[in-house]
Short mmCIF file of C-alpha atoms and ligand atoms in Angstrom, two decimals:
data_model
loop_
_atom_site.label_atom_id
_atom_site.label_comp_id
_atom_site.label_asym_id
_atom_site.label_seq_id
_atom_site.Cartn_x
_atom_site.Cartn_y
_atom_site.Cartn_z
CA MET Y 1 94.65 122.94 104.77
CA LYS Y 2 93.32 125.25 102.06
CA LEU Y 3 94.94 124.77 98.68
CA VAL Y 4 94.29 126.30 95.27
CA LEU Y 5 95.16 124.52 92.00
CA ILE Y 6 95.62 126.81 88.99
CA GLY Y 7 96.49 126.07 85.40
CA PRO Y 8 95.22 126.00 81.84
CA PRO Y 9 92.22 123.82 81.02
CA GLY Y 10 93.12 120.15 80.82
CA CYS Y 11 96.48 120.46 82.64
CA GLY Y 12 95.48 117.84 85.23
CA LYS Y 13 94.07 119.88 88.13
CA GLY Y 14 91.09 117.56 88.66
CA THR Y 15 93.29 114.46 88.43
CA GLN Y 16 95.68 115.77 91.08
CA ALA Y 17 92.89 117.20 93.25
CA GLU Y 18 91.42 113.70 93.52
CA LYS Y 19 94.77 112.27 94.65
CA LEU Y 20 95.41 115.10 97.12
CA CYS Y 21 91.93 114.77 98.59
CA LYS Y 22 92.41 111.05 99.12
CA LYS Y 23 95.79 111.61 100.76
CA PHE Y 24 94.74 114.45 103.07
CA GLY Y 25 91.05 113.60 103.56
CA LEU Y 26 89.94 116.95 102.16
CA PRO Y 27 87.00 117.78 99.92
CA HIS Y 28 87.61 118.52 96.24
CA ILE Y 29 85.83 121.68 95.18
CA SER Y 30 85.67 121.99 91.39
CA SER Y 31 83.90 125.18 90.31
CA GLY Y 32 83.37 123.62 86.87
CA ASN Y 33 81.56 120.63 88.43
CA ILE Y 34 79.43 122.93 90.61
CA LEU Y 35 78.44 125.02 87.58
CA ARG Y 36 77.80 121.98 85.33
CA ALA Y 37 75.49 120.54 88.02
CA GLU Y 38 73.51 123.83 88.01
CA VAL Y 39 73.23 123.70 84.21
CA ALA Y 40 72.14 120.04 84.31
CA ALA Y 41 69.52 120.82 86.98
CA GLY Y 42 68.13 123.62 84.81
CA SER Y 43 68.16 126.11 87.72
CA PRO Y 44 67.72 129.83 86.93
CA PHE Y 45 71.43 130.31 87.71
CA GLY Y 46 72.29 127.34 85.45
CA LYS Y 47 70.28 128.89 82.61
CA LYS Y 48 72.13 132.17 83.07
CA ILE Y 49 75.61 130.65 82.84
CA LYS Y 50 75.09 127.92 80.21
CA SER Y 51 75.94 129.97 77.12
CA TYR Y 52 79.13 131.31 78.74
CA MET Y 53 80.23 127.80 79.64
CA ASP Y 54 79.50 126.55 76.12
CA ARG Y 55 81.88 129.23 74.82
CA GLY Y 56 84.47 128.65 77.56
CA GLU Y 57 84.02 132.15 78.98
CA ILE Y 58 84.00 133.46 82.54
CA GLY Y 59 80.46 134.88 82.55
CA PRO Y 60 78.82 136.76 85.45
CA GLN Y 61 81.74 136.46 87.83
CA GLU Y 62 80.21 138.19 90.89
CA LEU Y 63 77.34 135.72 90.84
CA ILE Y 64 79.64 132.74 90.22
CA THR Y 65 81.92 133.85 93.06
CA GLU Y 66 78.96 134.06 95.42
CA VAL Y 67 77.79 130.56 94.46
CA VAL Y 68 81.24 128.98 94.89
CA LEU Y 69 81.96 130.77 98.20
CA GLU Y 70 78.55 129.76 99.55
CA TYR Y 71 79.23 126.17 98.50
CA ILE Y 72 82.50 126.26 100.48
CA ASP Y 73 80.76 127.73 103.55
CA LYS Y 74 78.15 125.01 103.42
CA HIS Y 75 80.34 121.97 102.72
CA CYS Y 76 83.90 122.58 103.88
CA PRO Y 77 84.68 125.90 105.58
CA SER Y 78 87.80 124.55 107.33
CA GLY Y 79 89.75 122.86 104.55
CA PHE Y 80 89.58 122.16 100.81
CA ILE Y 81 91.34 121.69 97.51
CA LEU Y 82 90.01 124.26 95.06
CA ASP Y 83 90.15 123.39 91.37
CA GLY Y 84 89.13 125.98 88.74
CA PHE Y 85 88.55 128.77 91.26
CA PRO Y 86 89.75 131.52 91.50
CA ARG Y 87 89.98 132.20 87.79
CA THR Y 88 90.16 136.01 87.96
CA VAL Y 89 91.87 138.49 90.28
CA TYR Y 90 88.43 139.57 91.53
CA GLN Y 91 87.68 135.96 92.56
CA ALA Y 92 91.11 135.63 94.23
CA GLN Y 93 90.48 138.82 96.23
CA GLU Y 94 87.02 137.68 97.33
CA LEU Y 95 88.40 134.27 98.35
CA GLU Y 96 91.22 135.96 100.29
CA LYS Y 97 88.69 137.98 102.34
CA ARG Y 98 87.15 134.77 103.70
CA HIS Y 99 89.91 132.12 103.63
CA SER Y 100 93.62 131.95 104.29
CA ILE Y 101 95.12 129.95 101.41
CA VAL Y 102 98.34 128.09 102.29
CA ALA Y 103 99.57 127.50 98.74
CA ALA Y 104 98.54 128.04 95.12
CA ILE Y 105 99.95 125.37 92.82
CA TYR Y 106 100.48 126.50 89.23
CA PHE Y 107 100.42 123.61 86.73
CA LYS Y 108 102.68 124.47 83.79
CA LEU Y 109 101.95 122.66 80.51
CA ALA Y 110 102.73 123.38 76.84
CA LYS Y 111 99.81 124.16 74.53
CA LYS Y 112 100.34 121.09 72.32
CA GLU Y 113 99.89 118.78 75.31
CA ILE Y 114 96.92 120.82 76.62
CA LEU Y 115 95.15 120.22 73.30
CA LYS Y 116 95.87 116.46 73.40
CA ARG Y 117 94.65 116.14 76.98
CA ILE Y 118 91.43 118.11 76.51
CA THR Y 119 90.35 116.63 73.20
CA GLY Y 120 91.04 113.08 74.51
CA ARG Y 121 89.25 113.63 77.83
CA ARG Y 122 86.07 111.65 78.46
CA THR Y 123 83.87 112.33 81.49
CA CYS Y 124 81.36 110.05 83.18
CA LYS Y 125 77.84 111.41 82.72
CA THR Y 126 76.83 109.95 86.10
CA CYS Y 127 79.75 110.42 88.54
CA ALA Y 128 81.94 112.98 86.67
CA ARG Y 129 85.02 110.73 86.88
CA VAL Y 130 87.58 111.65 84.22
CA TYR Y 131 89.35 109.38 81.70
CA HIS Y 132 91.55 109.87 78.64
CA ILE Y 133 91.22 107.85 75.45
CA ASP Y 134 95.01 107.23 75.28
CA TYR Y 135 96.54 108.14 78.67
CA ASN Y 136 93.92 106.72 81.00
CA PRO Y 137 91.36 104.65 79.08
CA PRO Y 138 88.46 102.89 80.82
CA LYS Y 139 88.48 99.05 80.90
CA LYS Y 140 85.40 98.97 78.65
CA ARG Y 141 85.11 101.56 75.89
CA ASP Y 142 82.87 104.52 76.83
CA ILE Y 143 81.85 102.93 80.16
CA CYS Y 144 82.93 104.27 83.55
CA ASP Y 145 85.00 101.70 85.55
CA ALA Y 146 83.69 103.15 88.82
CA CYS Y 147 79.92 103.35 88.29
CA GLY Y 148 79.12 101.86 84.86
CA GLY Y 149 77.90 105.28 83.62
CA GLU Y 150 78.28 106.44 80.05
CA LEU Y 151 81.48 108.33 79.16
CA LEU Y 152 80.97 111.45 77.08
CA GLN Y 153 83.10 114.21 75.62
CA ARG Y 154 82.18 117.52 77.27
CA ASP Y 155 80.81 119.98 74.68
CA ASP Y 156 83.42 122.53 75.71
CA ASP Y 157 86.21 119.95 75.25
CA LYS Y 158 85.71 119.99 71.48
CA LYS Y 159 88.54 121.50 69.49
CA GLU Y 160 86.60 124.65 68.48
CA THR Y 161 86.10 125.77 72.11
CA VAL Y 162 89.48 124.77 73.49
CA GLU Y 163 91.43 127.56 71.74
CA ASN Y 164 89.06 130.12 73.26
CA ARG Y 165 89.40 128.58 76.73
CA ILE Y 166 93.19 128.84 76.49
CA LYS Y 167 92.88 132.52 75.47
CA VAL Y 168 90.53 133.19 78.39
CA PHE Y 169 93.03 131.48 80.72
CA GLU Y 170 95.87 133.69 79.45
CA ALA Y 171 93.87 136.92 79.70
CA GLU Y 172 91.97 136.33 82.96
CA THR Y 173 93.82 133.70 85.00
CA LEU Y 174 97.53 134.41 84.40
CA PRO Y 175 97.11 137.61 86.49
CA VAL Y 176 95.87 135.40 89.36
CA ILE Y 177 99.25 133.63 89.26
CA ASP Y 178 100.94 137.03 89.76
CA PHE Y 179 98.51 137.73 92.60
CA TYR Y 180 99.64 134.59 94.45
CA LYS Y 181 103.29 135.19 93.55
CA SER Y 182 103.07 138.63 95.22
CA ALA Y 183 101.46 136.99 98.24
CA GLY Y 184 104.48 134.64 98.44
CA ILE Y 185 102.46 131.42 98.25
CA LEU Y 186 102.82 130.45 94.58
CA LYS Y 187 104.40 127.04 93.82
CA GLU Y 188 105.05 125.92 90.25
CA VAL Y 189 104.83 122.33 89.10
CA ASN Y 190 105.79 120.75 85.78
CA ALA Y 191 102.45 119.15 84.79
CA ASN Y 192 103.93 117.22 81.85
CA PRO Y 193 105.02 113.88 83.44
CA ALA Y 194 102.72 111.01 84.36
CA PRO Y 195 100.14 111.69 87.12
CA ASP Y 196 102.06 109.89 89.91
CA ILE Y 197 105.21 111.89 89.20
CA VAL Y 198 103.30 115.19 89.19
CA PHE Y 199 101.64 114.11 92.44
CA ASN Y 200 104.98 113.45 94.14
CA GLU Y 201 106.27 116.82 92.99
CA ILE Y 202 103.20 118.52 94.51
CA LEU Y 203 103.68 116.62 97.79
CA HIS Y 204 107.26 117.95 97.96
CA LEU Y 205 105.99 121.48 97.37
CA VAL Y 206 103.30 121.45 100.03
P1 ADP E 1 91.76 119.81 84.42
O1 ADP E 1 91.00 119.47 85.68
O2 ADP E 1 92.95 120.67 84.68
O3 ADP E 1 90.88 120.39 83.34
P2 ADP E 1 91.98 116.89 84.12
O4 ADP E 1 92.50 116.43 85.43
O5 ADP E 1 90.54 116.66 83.83
O6 ADP E 1 92.36 118.46 83.85
O7 ADP E 1 92.88 116.21 82.99
C1 ADP E 1 92.64 116.43 81.60
C2 ADP E 1 92.84 115.13 80.83
O8 ADP E 1 94.22 114.76 80.86
C3 ADP E 1 92.07 113.95 81.40
O9 ADP E 1 91.61 113.16 80.31
C4 ADP E 1 93.10 113.20 82.26
O10 ADP E 1 92.83 111.81 82.32
C5 ADP E 1 94.39 113.48 81.50
N1 ADP E 1 95.56 113.68 82.40
C6 ADP E 1 95.59 114.31 83.59
N2 ADP E 1 96.84 114.33 84.10
C7 ADP E 1 97.62 113.70 83.18
C8 ADP E 1 99.03 113.41 83.11
N3 ADP E 1 99.87 113.80 84.08
N4 ADP E 1 99.48 112.76 82.00
C9 ADP E 1 98.63 112.40 81.01
N5 ADP E 1 97.30 112.64 81.02
C10 ADP E 1 96.81 113.29 82.09
P1 AMP E 2 86.38 123.67 84.13
O1 AMP E 2 85.55 122.49 84.55
O2 AMP E 2 87.24 124.21 85.23
O3 AMP E 2 87.16 123.38 82.86
O4 AMP E 2 85.36 124.84 83.79
C1 AMP E 2 84.42 124.73 82.73
C2 AMP E 2 83.75 126.07 82.47
O5 AMP E 2 83.00 126.49 83.62
C3 AMP E 2 84.70 127.24 82.18
O6 AMP E 2 85.10 127.30 80.82
C4 AMP E 2 83.84 128.45 82.59
O7 AMP E 2 82.89 128.76 81.60
C5 AMP E 2 83.08 127.89 83.80
N1 AMP E 2 83.82 128.14 85.07
C6 AMP E 2 84.43 127.23 85.85
N2 AMP E 2 84.97 127.80 86.94
C7 AMP E 2 84.71 129.12 86.84
C8 AMP E 2 85.02 130.26 87.61
N3 AMP E 2 85.76 130.15 88.73
N4 AMP E 2 84.59 131.47 87.20
C9 AMP E 2 83.86 131.58 86.08
N5 AMP E 2 83.54 130.57 85.27
C10 AMP E 2 83.96 129.34 85.64
#
């Protein structure tokens, strides 16, 4: 099964990808996590993309597409849940050339809730597990339940960058939703309810 999760930043794609992966035994491919690992490693590619990521922009998309598609070839060519990719029509076309996607799930969420989710998100520095200060707090403040790592707010989750990320989503990624609608594989989900409810809705759709 090859699934794509699309939606504005902070709508819950990573949260649902984790649940879907557990249920179907598929790998979770988050382009954001792949790119953050490159930045953290200080690779030449990481250095090239860092400033774009800090601003919440798309950056050199041909290069990013190559990196993500190579990652898929290496780790999971026969099935995956993609989160954060494709983000542009170019990326969707390149993905389509190599993989047959069974469904693209569009997470719909109002801007007010997007802002609450992103600004309250905390991410484990060590294992990248995601929490929320109100909706899904860790047992011990700022400590990851799973690995004991430190929980931090991503730099691009600060209020100043979030508005720009939403604008980039509207300009670059909404056309990807039309792309999948034309292909007849778009499914829409109301991302507003609690995670388990959203999850059940997705299971019905796929
Ligand atoms: P994305 O991967 O789309 O950027 P995340 O899955 O990281 O989004 O979720 C963003 C934040 O919202 C996280 O702090 C997460 O714990 C929280 N969250 C995710 N889904 C829900 C939900 N259905 N209800 C409330 N909070 C949620
Ligand atoms: P995310 O973890 O999905 O919120 O992504 C964080 C940041 O990584 C984005 O704001 C972009 O700067 C960059 N990014 C993630 N995925 C992509 C992609 N598919 N194409 C280009 N940039 C991306």
